[in-house]
């Protein structure tokens, strides 16, 4: 079974609108971390936001927020007030356990295009 | 910026030749990782290291070997490159953002684009 599932291969959003990128995960661990990364056309992987499994509040980082629904095992990324520079691939990832070195599992990504 | 560099950044090689990719980090991180990125697959773990001379296999380790003789360097070797190993290779380190909360993130190098003809 896939550890991380991203069901939206491509998404379009109008500039200044909000967009939600979906991510579901599969784990039996009680302790885990959820992450989102952005990969622009230049190719680098940029860390965006982190949510711990024990965090009671949804994580926020500027215009990014993570809609964490533990019972549904979903960790959707919400980008508010989209900008042209948000056009990129977005990857959801999970780390099981609390160990620094634990393996990360990545989804297949969602390509976001922001339309002017 | 986690001080990660990869070399070379681009390489074209022929089938059957050996290839070594280098990952170098400057912040003394214990854990290092090699991933490959292919369309439709996201990032998949090849090998990882949890210290000098301590390495383990990831999801797609066949055809790859690694070595870590110094903390700062993690080498990925394709003993005999095949066309299926054409990919973008990323090195990553694991760094604590908030040790008390158990928040450990991975930071990535710039990637190496490898083409096997």
XYZ file of C-alpha atoms in Angstrom:
233
model
C 0.000 0.000 0.000
C 1.149 3.511 -0.724
C 2.305 5.406 2.320
C 1.460 8.780 0.754
C -1.232 9.378 -1.854
C -1.663 12.548 -3.836
C -4.624 12.133 -6.154
C -4.374 15.422 -8.064
C -1.720 15.215 -10.771
C -2.447 18.796 -11.854
C -4.299 21.774 -10.429
C -5.079 25.265 -11.685
C -5.881 28.284 -9.558
C -6.570 31.912 -10.310
C -4.061 34.388 -8.962
C -5.040 35.691 -5.495
C -7.398 32.757 -4.907
C -6.852 30.003 -2.341
C -6.111 26.418 -3.365
C -6.070 23.104 -1.524
C -3.722 20.287 -2.473
C -4.794 16.902 -1.202
C -2.668 14.359 0.628
C -3.641 11.181 2.451
C -1.270 8.954 4.334
C -1.117 5.448 5.677
C 0.664 4.502 8.875
C 0.059 2.455 11.991
C 2.566 4.475 14.019
C 1.223 6.848 16.645
C 4.152 9.219 16.215
C 4.836 10.594 12.765
C 5.487 13.812 10.914
C 3.895 15.198 7.791
C 5.660 17.565 5.424
C 5.087 19.518 2.271
C 7.798 20.435 -0.196
C 7.723 22.707 -3.229
C 9.719 22.009 -6.358
C 9.798 24.907 -8.834
C 10.861 24.428 -12.424
C 14.454 25.119 -11.379
C 14.419 21.739 -9.659
C 15.343 22.363 -6.045
C 13.251 20.893 -3.240
C 12.055 23.545 -0.816
C 10.629 22.674 2.595
C 7.305 24.455 3.223
C 5.566 23.206 6.329
C 5.568 20.516 9.011
C 2.822 18.922 11.127
C 3.498 16.522 13.958
C 1.021 13.770 14.707
C 0.568 15.020 18.268
C 0.109 18.648 17.285
C -3.407 19.698 18.138
C -3.404 22.797 16.006
C -2.963 22.957 12.271
C 0.462 24.176 11.227
C 0.795 27.508 9.476
C 3.744 29.150 7.747
C 2.866 32.465 6.149
C 0.450 31.784 3.287
C 0.742 28.020 3.774
C -1.382 26.059 6.185
C -1.770 22.350 6.688
C -5.292 21.053 7.201
C -4.583 18.052 9.423
C -7.435 15.594 9.904
C -5.985 12.731 11.883
C -9.003 10.439 11.871
C -9.226 10.699 8.087
C -5.429 10.460 7.728
C -5.329 13.511 5.554
C -2.838 16.382 5.503
C -3.959 18.834 2.860
C -1.901 21.894 2.003
C -3.782 25.158 1.698
C -2.153 28.046 -0.123
C -3.929 31.332 0.396
C -3.774 34.306 -1.969
C -1.966 32.385 -4.721
C 0.863 34.103 -6.526
C 2.394 33.400 -9.921
C 5.529 32.206 -8.135
C 3.520 29.423 -6.509
C 3.413 27.569 -9.830
C 5.427 24.421 -9.086
C 5.250 20.760 -8.161
C 4.187 20.093 -4.591
C 5.103 16.930 -2.713
C 3.573 15.584 0.459
C 5.833 13.443 2.637
C 5.674 11.487 5.865
C 8.250 10.397 8.413
C 7.207 7.575 10.721
C 8.432 7.599 14.291
C 10.417 10.262 16.119
C 13.915 9.192 15.190
C 15.969 11.741 13.330
C 17.029 9.220 10.764
C 13.718 7.636 9.993
C 12.914 7.259 6.350
C 10.716 9.759 4.554
C 8.014 8.605 2.166
C 6.957 10.892 -0.650
C 3.838 11.157 -2.755
C 3.915 11.449 -6.527
C 3.275 15.158 -6.449
C 0.742 17.714 -7.667
C 1.587 20.221 -10.363
C 0.076 23.604 -9.516
C -0.374 26.284 -12.143
C -1.377 29.781 -11.087
C -3.260 31.644 -13.797
C -2.929 35.439 -13.991
C 20.245 26.406 3.334
C 21.628 23.213 4.876
C 25.031 23.442 3.197
C 24.532 20.512 0.830
C 26.287 20.329 -2.504
C 26.163 17.652 -5.157
C 28.618 16.906 -7.903
C 28.445 16.663 -10.786
C 25.234 18.579 -11.434
C 24.790 17.056 -14.862
C 26.276 13.918 -16.370
C 25.781 11.941 -19.544
C 27.276 8.488 -19.610
C 27.046 5.315 -21.645
C 25.395 2.072 -20.676
C 27.748 -0.206 -18.794
C 30.066 2.458 -17.437
C 30.533 3.074 -13.713
C 29.317 6.379 -12.319
C 29.858 7.977 -8.921
C 27.817 10.869 -7.593
C 29.031 12.853 -4.629
C 27.082 14.550 -1.874
C 28.907 16.901 0.450
C 27.536 18.588 3.571
C 29.154 21.150 5.804
C 27.034 20.942 8.967
C 28.137 17.592 10.412
C 24.730 15.914 10.080
C 24.634 12.256 10.993
C 21.920 11.126 8.598
C 22.251 11.375 4.825
C 20.066 10.008 2.039
C 20.085 9.372 -1.679
C 16.823 9.608 -3.630
C 15.955 9.352 -7.266
C 13.130 11.334 -8.818
C 11.208 10.090 -11.813
C 7.959 11.336 -13.364
C 4.956 9.639 -11.812
C 6.977 8.231 -8.914
C 7.891 11.207 -6.801
C 11.056 10.675 -4.791
C 12.159 7.168 -3.928
C 14.844 6.287 -1.430
C 17.876 4.462 -2.787
C 20.193 4.216 0.226
C 20.743 6.090 3.426
C 23.471 6.454 6.013
C 23.235 6.863 9.769
C 26.916 7.472 10.352
C 30.386 6.901 8.999
C 30.503 3.439 7.404
C 26.892 2.802 8.475
C 24.536 2.502 5.539
C 21.324 0.726 4.681
C 19.158 0.018 1.675
C 16.083 1.918 0.666
C 13.161 1.107 -1.574
C 15.047 1.037 -4.902
C 18.602 -0.023 -4.044
C 19.218 -2.596 -6.793
C 22.071 -1.518 -9.058
C 23.378 1.067 -6.583
C 25.976 1.060 -3.854
C 27.016 3.755 -1.396
C 29.923 4.620 0.808
C 30.493 7.044 3.635
C 34.070 7.224 4.838
C 33.709 10.736 6.264
C 30.776 12.451 7.926
C 30.617 15.119 5.266
C 30.643 12.919 2.155
C 28.123 10.364 0.940
C 28.889 8.708 -2.393
C 26.429 6.944 -4.662
C 27.871 4.528 -7.216
C 26.230 2.942 -10.209
C 28.543 0.003 -10.859
C 27.328 -0.496 -14.421
C 24.905 2.184 -15.509
C 21.722 1.222 -17.348
C 19.199 3.363 -19.203
C 16.660 2.731 -16.429
C 18.939 4.681 -14.110
C 18.451 7.858 -16.099
C 16.975 10.112 -13.450
C 17.466 13.107 -11.218
C 19.316 12.173 -8.053
C 18.879 14.107 -4.833
C 20.932 13.933 -1.714
C 19.328 14.935 1.578
C 20.198 15.365 5.230
C 17.940 15.096 8.239
C 18.016 18.041 10.603
C 16.141 18.778 13.782
C 13.827 21.741 13.681
C 12.486 21.247 17.196
C 14.111 18.336 18.980
C 11.627 18.421 21.870
C 8.700 18.106 19.510
C 10.404 15.438 17.450
C 10.378 17.645 14.383
C 13.053 16.413 12.008
C 13.019 17.644 8.465
C 14.885 16.635 5.407
C 16.776 19.231 3.426
C 17.859 18.533 -0.081
C 20.830 19.234 -2.260
C 20.370 20.815 -5.689
C 20.173 17.472 -7.524
C 22.195 15.717 -10.213
C 20.656 15.034 -13.595
C 22.065 11.758 -14.928
C 21.438 10.531 -18.443
C 22.499 7.027 -19.448
C 22.581 6.528 -23.210
